[in-house]
Amino acid sequence: MPNPPTQAESTASPAPDPVIYAAGLSRVFDSGDGVHALDLDIPAGAIFGFIGPSGSGKTTAVRLCTGVLDPTDGEVRVLGTAPTEFDVAMRSRIGYLPQLSVLYEDLSVLQNLDFFASLYGPSAATDTRMAELLDFVELGEHTSKRVADISGGMRRRLSLAATLVHRPDVIFLDEPTAGIDPVLRRKFWDRFRDLSDDGATLFVTTQYVGEAAYCDYVGVLADGHLLTVNTPDGLRREAFGGDVIHVDFTNVVDERVVTEMAREIGALDVDILDLHRVRLTVDEAAVSLPQLSGWLSDRDVAIDQAEEFLPPFDDVFVEIVNRDRDGAPVGRLESDRVAPDAQLSVSRYAR
Amino acid sequence: MTRAAMWLSGVLAFFKKDLASIIRQPRLVLTLVLGPFVILALFGVGYKQQIDPLRAVFVVTDDGEYVDELEARAEEFSEDFRFVGRVDNEAAARAALRSGRADVAIVVPPDPAGTILEGERAVFTVLHDRLDPFEQATISLLARSTVNGLNERVLNELVAAGQQEADDIEALLPATRQSLTAMRAAMEAGNRPEAIRRRAELVAAIEELQAQTVAADAVVDSVDGADGEASVSGDLATLRQRALDLDLDGADGSLDDELAAIGEMEREVAALESAMSDFRRIPAEVLVRPFGADTDVVAAVDLQVVDFYAPGVIALLLQHLGIVFGGLSLVRERARGTTEVFRVAPLQPLQILLGKYAAYLVASAVVAAALGLLMLYVFGIPLVGSVGSFIAVIVLLSLASLGIGFVLSSLVQTDMQAVNGALIILLLGTFFSGFFLSLDRLTPPVRVVSWALPITHAIDSLRDVMFRGVGVDLRTWVALGGGSVLLFLVALALLHRGLRTD
């Protein structure tokens, strides 16, 4: 697996043979909205999650990558070719699931799948392949039902089957899990992982920040700007400046003890969350946790528990966006490390 | 997999999808077939060849005795008006029209006999409250027809009176001829006193004839085609004057001259006898209306009104169907967002358009076939020409209509706009295609609009095929076939533009 295709890295030197590559990719509409200077470098077989709030430019980015839209600036290449120059063979390697349903409501499940499969030739529209796909999305029992009569989740699954029916190498999925229940969303991501394991490259947009955990790489988009690209873990660390450890004291937190403890284990940041709980930001939790345990034992400080805390991606996302809005650099992991002898600022009840 | 197979697969995808979409709406198909059928059936059952008599009130502003007779015989004058009352002023008549108690008010001219005797026409004015120009024209026609009937009746009575007089005249003419014969015999015998006595008898007979020619005079003139100089009374006056001018006492002329003059008078009397005989022999109706008119249709079949409109209904439905199918098709794909998928998929606009054309053409053909069979076998509408020609026109019309629909669909933004566009073209077709208004009633510049519509060619050709038994003419092939190709190319160019990267 290549290194995380961060924005800075991808701008500096594209990874060899990236499946999706963009440099300074922009599309600005008359209203001023759009996407600005996107840099992407997505390797083959990766699941790339594009996370951002509604209106942040995710769909525009997908449309630029699929050739539906022309860029106003910059360049984009998919499988080494600009999307506006795709020929028939290249288009046959692309799968695209638009954000809104494009299914024909008056047709049956099977008729819809047959239509979209036939667009890619007879080999995609074989009974065997369609049956395989319908089983894959668990619609094998509903082939004759009209789309108008099936649930929203079933429609989304059918749309996914229609996108995959021709075995594309690169799959663009624009909010595939929008509006469906968590159980089904999890199934979707399991399917995406299967596809990735089979060698397909997936470009998935989502509003559900928590879905970042299923991706190999995650790009955070806000107001048309790509704030960062990282692995899910890297993103978490980026947001909080390192790993997070929660320490629950048996007694009320003593600020002097906390400060000394943080300095001793080389914490980057410390927040007192409530009367008993403290959050420590450390470089590596796996290293700091044994140190912390030993120090507490030596000092005879009673605690209920001390463990690594994985902040939910919602918090990660909010943190990244807020930092961007505050003008703070995103990804301070390397840049704002606190020296072991530096004076730690302790913030109380920071939650 | 060959590229051709993949290309064909794309075409078939749209063909199957759009056809299935129609088949999945049985109510739509049923409406398309049964709708026009029911409309035509209602029209056939409800259409009246004859107009009901119009309820008429007479507006009589004087108290002439003739009015009672007029009312009594009102319905004899015309079957088109039914007398329902009499009022004595126009205001009351207008009130009757507004209230719906009467359809028309006939204002009777005051003192018509006096007006005619003064050498002027006595004019009946017909008031009505109809707004429809066609109804207005109909009432005007009925009014003229009724007055013509009235005039004819008057003339009939006049001619009948003349013929009665001619009978009397003819009875008197032998006495005239006998007096002439006796006068000639007396002259030839040299008995001039006898000749003078016979002349007095002759003059008396002629004067008696002159007294009988009041009514017959003009009528006999019209029969003979003579001008005023040769009228019956004029002939008799000339005859009388010649008798008086004879030099029976031998003072000025020779005997031969007088005998020649008597011979001329005998020939004139014989001619008059012949004219009287002809006049009495010819029926009064023929004398009043010597010329008639009759028409015959040279088409292969006699048509009922419903028959005549059937091709128009089929054509109008198919054109509308094609335009709606095509018009909604692309705009709905855009609204659904599928065009975005088409842009990404390995598709060409030509595949999309061919697939859709094929699907809608099949659907139109099925509707046309069902409708045609219902009309042929339920209504008994004739199809004199070949089924092949009928199918050719239907296919050409459907292709052209689909072309209009697809062009429309590429130009509009919403399906509402597409439906409105289709309705406007339907209205154009209804008014300008010759569906119910002959193209001869349109000015030449407006006829350009008519012939720009596929339906105009289709209706014209379908009527030829169905009722005259002829094939599809070259003009139809060129107009509908060429138009279809042109529209296809325009639709293709527009679709290509629509699927381009934004």
XYZ file of N, CA, C and O in Angstrom, chain B residues 12-170:
636
model
N -30.540 -1.627 -28.185
C -31.595 -2.509 -27.670
C -31.956 -2.179 -26.227
O -33.101 -2.366 -25.811
N -30.966 -1.684 -25.477
C -31.251 -1.321 -24.087
C -32.360 -0.275 -24.030
O -33.324 -0.403 -23.255
N -32.248 0.736 -24.867
C -33.277 1.786 -24.871
C -34.574 1.277 -25.478
O -35.664 1.634 -25.019
N -34.466 0.471 -26.500
C -35.668 -0.082 -27.128
C -36.484 -0.876 -26.101
O -37.686 -0.642 -25.913
N -35.803 -1.783 -25.422
C -36.507 -2.643 -24.463
C -37.038 -1.828 -23.284
O -38.171 -2.010 -22.837
N -36.214 -0.933 -22.809
C -36.602 -0.154 -21.626
C -37.817 0.728 -21.920
O -38.792 0.747 -21.158
N -37.779 1.458 -23.036
C -38.886 2.383 -23.315
C -40.161 1.644 -23.699
O -41.266 2.077 -23.356
N -39.988 0.525 -24.393
C -41.176 -0.258 -24.747
C -41.789 -0.878 -23.486
O -43.010 -0.849 -23.293
N -40.923 -1.411 -22.636
C -41.420 -2.012 -21.387
C -42.113 -0.958 -20.526
O -43.118 -1.235 -19.866
N -41.577 0.237 -20.574
C -42.171 1.311 -19.786
C -43.600 1.610 -20.238
O -44.476 1.910 -19.424
N -43.838 1.511 -21.529
C -45.196 1.738 -22.054
C -46.086 0.541 -21.724
O -47.228 0.694 -21.287
N -45.535 -0.643 -21.955
C -46.327 -1.863 -21.700
C -46.715 -1.947 -20.235
O -47.788 -2.455 -19.893
N -45.853 -1.431 -19.386
C -46.143 -1.458 -17.947
C -47.276 -0.508 -17.568
O -47.666 -0.419 -16.413
N -47.770 0.248 -18.554
C -48.879 1.173 -18.274
C -50.076 0.793 -19.148
O -50.392 1.490 -20.108
N -50.748 -0.306 -18.825
C -51.854 -0.765 -19.683
C -52.968 0.267 -19.807
O -53.627 0.368 -20.838
N -53.141 1.049 -18.750
C -54.201 2.069 -18.833
C -53.878 3.099 -19.903
O -54.766 3.606 -20.573
N -52.600 3.398 -20.025
C -52.183 4.371 -21.036
C -52.514 3.835 -22.419
O -53.124 4.534 -23.246
N -52.140 2.571 -22.663
C -52.390 1.979 -23.981
C -53.890 1.918 -24.246
O -54.369 2.248 -25.337
N -54.626 1.520 -23.217
C -56.079 1.411 -23.364
C -56.691 2.775 -23.696
O -57.555 2.898 -24.570
N -56.211 3.794 -23.005
C -56.717 5.139 -23.253
C -56.394 5.588 -24.666
O -57.220 6.197 -25.343
N -55.176 5.249 -25.098
C -54.755 5.686 -26.424
C -55.617 5.055 -27.507
O -55.901 5.675 -28.529
N -56.029 3.814 -27.285
C -56.831 3.133 -28.299
C -58.308 3.474 -28.148
O -58.978 3.854 -29.101
N -58.790 3.335 -26.926
C -60.232 3.502 -26.720
C -60.667 4.958 -26.744
O -61.789 5.270 -27.128
N -59.787 5.845 -26.340
C -60.144 7.271 -26.296
C -60.666 7.769 -27.635
O -61.836 8.178 -27.743
N -59.841 7.705 -28.673
C -60.311 8.182 -29.978
C -61.492 7.377 -30.488
O -62.381 7.916 -31.136
N -61.479 6.074 -30.183
C -62.577 5.229 -30.641
C -63.906 5.697 -30.037
O -64.902 5.850 -30.733
N -63.891 5.935 -28.751
C -65.113 6.383 -28.074
C -65.537 7.760 -28.591
O -66.724 8.014 -28.834
N -64.559 8.632 -28.789
C -64.880 9.974 -29.295
C -65.553 9.881 -30.659
O -66.578 10.515 -30.934
N -64.963 9.042 -31.523
C -65.520 8.900 -32.867
C -66.907 8.253 -32.814
O -67.814 8.632 -33.564
N -67.051 7.289 -31.900
C -68.356 6.641 -31.756
C -69.406 7.646 -31.297
O -70.513 7.701 -31.836
N -69.053 8.447 -30.325
C -69.982 9.474 -29.834
C -70.345 10.449 -30.943
O -71.502 10.831 -31.121
N -69.317 10.812 -31.695
C -69.537 11.754 -32.787
C -70.487 11.146 -33.820
O -71.406 11.802 -34.302
N -70.233 9.858 -34.126
C -71.075 9.192 -35.112
C -72.509 9.075 -34.659
O -73.442 9.298 -35.424
N -72.684 8.767 -33.389
C -74.046 8.609 -32.849
C -74.714 9.973 -32.699
O -75.900 10.147 -32.994
N -73.942 10.927 -32.269
C -74.547 12.212 -31.926
C -74.669 13.201 -33.061
O -75.432 14.160 -32.967
N -73.921 12.985 -34.156
C -73.927 13.981 -35.223
C -75.243 13.940 -35.999
O -75.730 12.873 -36.380
N -75.845 15.109 -36.231
C -77.110 15.186 -36.972
C -76.847 15.759 -38.351
O -76.268 16.840 -38.481
N -77.245 15.009 -39.350
C -77.056 15.508 -40.720
C -77.939 16.725 -40.956
O -77.565 17.651 -41.660
N -79.156 16.691 -40.358
C -80.100 17.786 -40.558
C -80.102 18.698 -39.337
O -80.010 18.220 -38.204
N -80.232 19.965 -39.612
C -80.333 20.916 -38.511
C -81.787 20.996 -38.076
O -82.692 21.031 -38.921
N -82.009 21.007 -36.769
C -83.380 21.166 -36.279
C -83.931 22.510 -36.768
O -83.191 23.489 -36.864
N -85.268 22.553 -37.085
C -85.833 23.848 -37.495
C -85.602 24.894 -36.405
O -85.693 24.615 -35.215
N -85.296 26.086 -36.849
C -85.053 27.172 -35.891
C -86.400 27.748 -35.451
O -87.289 27.974 -36.287
N -86.520 27.973 -34.169
C -87.760 28.570 -33.652
C -87.774 30.043 -34.018
O -86.833 30.779 -33.702
N -88.839 30.438 -34.708
C -88.869 31.804 -35.240
C -90.074 32.572 -34.698
O -91.175 32.013 -34.589
N -89.813 33.815 -34.333
C -90.940 34.713 -34.055
C -91.009 35.729 -35.184
O -89.971 36.150 -35.714
N -92.219 36.057 -35.572
C -92.387 37.094 -36.587
C -92.501 38.446 -35.896
O -93.143 38.583 -34.863
N -91.824 39.415 -36.463
C -91.937 40.780 -35.957
C -92.769 41.552 -36.976
O -92.324 41.799 -38.099
N -94.006 41.854 -36.577
C -94.930 42.512 -37.501
C -95.240 43.896 -36.951
O -95.813 44.036 -35.868
N -94.830 44.893 -37.688
C -94.983 46.251 -37.172
C -96.233 46.931 -37.719
O -96.525 48.061 -37.365
N -96.971 46.309 -38.632
C -98.263 46.879 -39.037
C -99.318 45.784 -38.915
O -99.015 44.656 -38.533
N -100.544 46.093 -39.264
C -101.599 45.095 -39.077
C -102.179 44.631 -40.411
O -103.364 44.404 -40.537
N -101.295 44.498 -41.382
C -101.744 44.048 -42.695
C -102.392 42.681 -42.617
O -101.963 41.825 -41.842
N -103.384 42.490 -43.459
C -104.111 41.221 -43.406
C -103.242 40.040 -43.853
O -103.471 38.904 -43.489
N -102.208 40.375 -44.665
C -101.372 39.311 -45.203
C -100.625 38.550 -44.093
O -100.181 37.430 -44.270
N -100.501 39.208 -42.900
C -99.700 38.603 -41.844
C -100.328 37.289 -41.375
O -99.639 36.307 -41.148
N -101.649 37.292 -41.254
C -102.316 36.067 -40.820
C -102.031 34.930 -41.799
O -101.737 33.802 -41.398
N -102.087 35.254 -43.067
C -101.826 34.235 -44.071
C -100.370 33.783 -44.005
O -100.053 32.603 -44.126
N -99.502 34.767 -43.749
C -98.074 34.463 -43.660
C -97.812 33.478 -42.530
O -97.070 32.490 -42.686
N -98.456 33.755 -41.395
C -98.267 32.869 -40.247
C -98.842 31.479 -40.531
O -98.234 30.458 -40.210
N -100.020 31.509 -41.146
C -100.685 30.243 -41.418
C -99.848 29.382 -42.353
O -99.819 28.151 -42.245
N -99.129 30.031 -43.249
C -98.394 29.264 -44.251
C -96.885 29.308 -44.016
O -96.110 28.931 -44.885
N -96.536 29.798 -42.829
C -95.107 30.013 -42.564
C -94.283 28.754 -42.799
O -93.213 28.789 -43.410
N -94.805 27.620 -42.302
C -93.996 26.411 -42.380
C -93.976 25.825 -43.781
O -93.169 24.943 -44.080
N -94.906 26.315 -44.635
C -94.856 25.872 -46.027
C -93.657 26.494 -46.729
O -93.116 25.949 -47.676
N -93.279 27.689 -46.281
C -92.198 28.391 -46.958
C -90.862 27.702 -46.739
O -90.019 27.661 -47.605
N -90.683 27.184 -45.533
C -89.371 26.617 -45.226
C -89.498 25.586 -44.113
O -90.235 25.784 -43.163
N -88.734 24.508 -44.283
C -88.683 23.511 -43.215
C -87.645 23.904 -42.171
O -87.480 23.218 -41.169
N -86.954 24.971 -42.439
C -85.850 25.357 -41.565
C -86.286 26.248 -40.401
O -85.521 26.461 -39.472
N -87.486 26.820 -40.501
C -87.982 27.694 -39.435
C -89.316 27.146 -38.920
O -90.137 26.656 -39.693
N -89.472 27.242 -37.618
C -90.744 26.813 -37.015
C -91.319 28.022 -36.290
O -90.673 28.595 -35.401
N -92.520 28.420 -36.711
C -93.145 29.613 -36.167
C -93.579 29.382 -34.715
O -94.274 28.420 -34.423
N -93.108 30.251 -33.816
C -93.472 30.069 -32.407
C -94.152 31.297 -31.804
O -94.448 31.306 -30.613
N -94.384 32.327 -32.597
C -95.073 33.475 -32.015
C -94.917 34.723 -32.863
O -94.211 34.726 -33.875
N -95.632 35.749 -32.407
C -95.572 37.017 -33.125
C -95.412 38.149 -32.114
O -96.015 38.125 -31.050
N -94.536 39.102 -32.430
C -94.379 40.294 -31.595
C -94.524 41.508 -32.506
O -94.452 41.381 -33.737
N -94.731 42.677 -31.876
C -95.002 43.837 -32.724
C -93.865 44.862 -32.728
O -94.025 45.962 -33.244
N -92.733 44.499 -32.116
C -91.591 45.419 -32.213
C -90.278 44.646 -32.051
O -90.254 43.529 -31.515
N -89.201 45.270 -32.484
C -87.911 44.582 -32.479
C -87.372 44.362 -31.075
O -86.666 43.384 -30.813
N -87.694 45.283 -30.163
C -87.213 45.142 -28.785
C -87.745 43.846 -28.171
O -86.999 43.106 -27.517
N -89.018 43.581 -28.416
C -89.610 42.348 -27.889
C -88.966 41.135 -28.543
O -88.731 40.094 -27.902
N -88.645 41.290 -29.823
C -87.997 40.183 -30.529
C -86.624 39.897 -29.935
O -86.237 38.737 -29.728
N -85.857 40.959 -29.652
C -84.509 40.779 -29.077
C -84.606 40.128 -27.690
O -83.766 39.303 -27.326
N -85.663 40.535 -26.946
C -85.853 39.932 -25.622
C -86.132 38.438 -25.771
O -85.621 37.601 -24.997
N -86.908 38.093 -26.765
C -87.216 36.674 -26.999
C -85.953 35.902 -27.367
O -85.752 34.757 -26.941
N -85.075 36.538 -28.140
C -83.821 35.876 -28.521
C -82.926 35.678 -27.307
O -82.340 34.608 -27.107
N -82.820 36.719 -26.488
C -81.931 36.648 -25.323
C -82.418 35.620 -24.307
O -81.625 34.938 -23.677
N -83.744 35.536 -24.182
C -84.297 34.603 -23.196
C -84.257 33.161 -23.703
O -84.504 32.235 -22.950
N -83.960 32.994 -24.983
C -83.881 31.641 -25.523
C -85.228 31.112 -25.968
O -85.329 29.942 -26.337
N -86.269 31.967 -25.951
C -87.578 31.485 -26.395
C -87.613 31.287 -27.907
O -88.421 30.541 -28.430
N -86.754 32.006 -28.588
C -86.710 31.876 -30.047
C -85.259 31.863 -30.509
O -84.379 32.391 -29.834
N -85.031 31.198 -31.641
C -83.685 31.181 -32.210
C -83.468 32.363 -33.146
O -82.370 32.892 -33.235
N -84.535 32.713 -33.850
C -84.436 33.848 -34.769
C -85.722 34.667 -34.685
O -86.773 34.175 -34.259
N -85.602 35.913 -35.090
C -86.786 36.775 -35.219
C -86.821 37.278 -36.651
O -85.823 37.825 -37.144
N -87.957 37.047 -37.310
C -88.065 37.449 -38.718
C -88.895 38.734 -38.779
O -90.088 38.741 -38.445
N -88.220 39.806 -39.163
C -88.897 41.095 -39.237
C -89.568 41.194 -40.610
O -88.901 41.226 -41.648
N -90.901 41.217 -40.576
C -91.662 41.238 -41.828
C -91.711 42.675 -42.339
O -91.974 43.605 -41.570
N -91.430 42.897 -43.608
C -91.444 44.278 -44.125
C -92.868 44.844 -44.100
O -93.818 44.127 -44.414
N -93.019 46.087 -43.707
C -94.353 46.699 -43.714
C -94.830 46.915 -45.156
O -94.042 47.338 -46.007
N -96.098 46.589 -45.386
C -96.735 46.769 -46.693
C -95.870 46.232 -47.833
O -95.422 46.981 -48.712
N -95.599 44.946 -47.851
C -94.712 44.408 -48.890
C -95.266 44.589 -50.296
O -94.506 44.881 -51.228
N -96.614 44.452 -50.443
C -97.201 44.576 -51.783
C -96.959 45.979 -52.335
O -96.562 46.156 -53.497
N -97.175 46.967 -51.467
C -96.972 48.340 -51.896
C -95.526 48.584 -52.291
O -95.235 49.248 -53.298
N -94.606 48.021 -51.506
C -93.179 48.196 -51.800
C -92.837 47.604 -53.157
O -92.124 48.215 -53.961
N -93.371 46.410 -53.402
C -93.070 45.747 -54.680
C -93.659 46.538 -55.839
O -93.013 46.735 -56.878
N -94.896 47.016 -55.660
C -95.534 47.784 -56.729
C -94.773 49.066 -57.038
O -94.839 49.588 -58.149
N -94.017 49.545 -56.029
C -93.204 50.734 -56.284
C -91.861 50.387 -56.920
O -90.977 51.243 -57.089
N -91.733 49.088 -57.226
C -90.515 48.682 -57.932
C -89.334 48.386 -57.018
O -88.187 48.366 -57.475
N -89.605 48.152 -55.753
C -88.508 47.829 -54.829
C -88.749 46.475 -54.182
O -89.884 46.009 -54.102
N -87.674 45.888 -53.713
C -87.805 44.610 -53.033
C -88.342 44.819 -51.624
O -87.963 45.782 -50.952
N -89.201 43.911 -51.205
C -89.652 43.917 -49.808
C -88.706 42.990 -49.047
O -88.654 41.785 -49.309
N -87.914 43.539 -48.110
C -86.830 42.772 -47.476
C -87.261 42.242 -46.109
O -87.722 42.996 -45.252
N -87.117 40.921 -45.919
C -87.300 40.304 -44.598
C -85.945 40.357 -43.883
O -84.937 39.949 -44.455
N -85.937 40.862 -42.645
C -84.689 40.884 -41.871
C -84.755 39.800 -40.794
O -85.746 39.696 -40.069
N -83.697 38.991 -40.729
C -83.659 37.901 -39.738
C -82.669 38.280 -38.623
O -81.494 38.501 -38.886
N -83.201 38.391 -37.409
C -82.351 38.703 -36.252
C -82.018 37.408 -35.505
O -82.851 36.507 -35.430
N -80.783 37.323 -34.990
C -80.437 36.167 -34.162
C -79.364 36.561 -33.162
O -78.831 37.674 -33.223
N -79.073 35.664 -32.266
C -78.140 35.976 -31.183
C -76.981 34.975 -31.151
O -76.404 34.703 -30.111
N -76.653 34.402 -32.292
C -75.615 33.373 -32.326
C -74.231 34.017 -32.494
O -74.078 34.943 -33.289
N -73.246 33.498 -31.764
C -71.888 34.046 -31.827
C -70.997 33.256 -32.793
O -70.080 33.803 -33.386
N -71.289 31.971 -32.935
C -70.465 31.114 -33.778
C -70.561 31.560 -35.241
O -71.640 31.585 -35.817
N -69.428 31.920 -35.841
C -69.465 32.370 -37.240
C -70.095 31.349 -38.181
O -70.749 31.722 -39.154
N -69.883 30.065 -37.880
C -70.473 29.044 -38.748
C -71.996 29.036 -38.611
O -72.717 28.895 -39.592
N -72.458 29.214 -37.389
C -73.913 29.285 -37.190
C -74.474 30.540 -37.846
O -75.567 30.517 -38.428
N -73.727 31.622 -37.739
C -74.177 32.862 -38.372
C -74.322 32.659 -39.882
O -75.306 33.082 -40.496
N -73.312 31.989 -40.462
C -73.363 31.740 -41.905
C -74.540 30.828 -42.247
O -75.228 31.018 -43.259
N -74.779 29.860 -41.375
C -75.886 28.924 -41.616
C -77.219 29.655 -41.601
O -78.077 29.451 -42.473
N -77.414 30.535 -40.617
C -78.678 31.272 -40.519
C -78.850 32.175 -41.730
O -79.945 32.279 -42.304
N -77.761 32.803 -42.138
C -77.838 33.663 -43.315
C -78.253 32.839 -44.543
O -79.097 33.259 -45.347
N -77.663 31.652 -44.635
C -77.981 30.774 -45.774
C -79.441 30.326 -45.722
O -80.155 30.335 -46.738
N -79.886 29.968 -44.515
C -81.274 29.531 -44.366
C -82.240 30.663 -44.686
O -83.296 30.441 -45.301
N -81.884 31.875 -44.287
C -82.756 33.015 -44.554
C -82.884 33.242 -46.058
O -83.986 33.428 -46.595
N -81.739 33.189 -46.738
C -81.783 33.381 -48.198
C -82.565 32.255 -48.862
O -83.352 32.477 -49.773
N -82.336 31.048 -48.361
C -83.027 29.897 -48.927
C -84.535 30.039 -48.747
O -85.324 29.753 -49.660
N -84.931 30.513 -47.569
C -86.361 30.662 -47.286
C -86.983 31.742 -48.171
O -88.083 31.565 -48.721
N -86.272 32.845 -48.328
C -86.798 33.919 -49.180
C -86.870 33.451 -50.625
O -87.833 33.749 -51.345
N -85.860 32.674 -51.025
C -85.917 32.121 -52.382
C -87.144 31.240 -52.541
O -87.813 31.245 -53.579
N -87.438 30.474 -51.496
C -88.629 29.626 -51.531
C -89.891 30.452 -51.637
O -90.822 30.107 -52.380
N -89.883 31.540 -50.887
C -91.053 32.426 -50.932
C -91.217 33.027 -52.325
O -92.322 33.048 -52.897
N -90.112 33.513 -52.844
C -90.156 34.082 -54.191
C -90.617 33.054 -55.209
O -91.402 33.340 -56.115
N -90.129 31.845 -55.044
C -90.480 30.776 -55.982
C -91.974 30.485 -55.930
O -92.631 30.293 -56.954
N -92.483 30.507 -54.666
C -93.909 30.239 -54.504
C -94.742 31.314 -55.203
O -95.720 31.015 -55.891
N -94.317 32.564 -55.029
C -95.046 33.665 -55.672
C -95.007 33.508 -57.185
O -96.009 33.642 -57.889
N -93.789 33.180 -57.666
C -93.666 33.014 -59.116
C -94.495 31.842 -59.612
O -95.116 31.907 -60.680
N -94.507 30.785 -58.841
C -95.310 29.614 -59.217
C -96.774 30.002 -59.402
O -97.419 29.619 -60.386
N -97.251 30.737 -58.429
C -98.673 31.136 -58.489
C -98.913 32.043 -59.680
O -99.943 31.948 -60.358
N -97.945 32.910 -59.935
C -98.087 33.823 -61.072
C -98.112 33.053 -62.387
O -98.944 33.307 -63.269
N -97.219 32.093 -62.497
C -97.141 31.301 -63.725
C -98.420 30.475 -63.882
O -98.972 30.363 -64.986
N -98.888 29.916 -62.783
C -100.124 29.125 -62.858
C -101.280 29.992 -63.358
O -102.076 29.559 -64.207
N -101.323 31.232 -62.851
C -102.375 32.150 -63.309
C -102.193 32.448 -64.791
O -103.159 32.492 -65.568
N -100.933 32.625 -65.194
C -100.656 32.904 -66.598
C -101.063 31.754 -67.484
O -101.593 31.949 -68.584
N -100.797 30.545 -66.981
C -101.159 29.375 -67.784
C -102.667 29.261 -67.928
O -103.182 28.857 -68.974
N -103.391 29.660 -66.886
C -104.856 29.648 -66.971
C -105.324 30.652 -68.033
O -106.203 30.363 -68.859
N -104.687 31.808 -68.012
C -105.025 32.829 -69.008
C -104.682 32.343 -70.414
O -105.424 32.585 -71.378
N -103.513 31.657 -70.500
C -103.114 31.149 -71.806
C -104.146 30.172 -72.350
O -104.402 30.105 -73.556
N -104.755 29.453 -71.438
C -105.801 28.518 -71.827
C -106.964 29.289 -72.457
O -107.497 28.907 -73.512
N -107.311 30.394 -71.784
C -108.401 31.224 -72.307
C -108.032 31.816 -73.662
O -108.848 31.875 -74.593
N -106.759 32.281 -73.724
C -106.315 32.897 -74.977
C -106.359 31.879 -76.116
O -106.826 32.148 -77.215
N -105.854 30.689 -75.769
C -105.808 29.651 -76.802
C -107.218 29.320 -77.312
O -107.420 29.034 -78.489
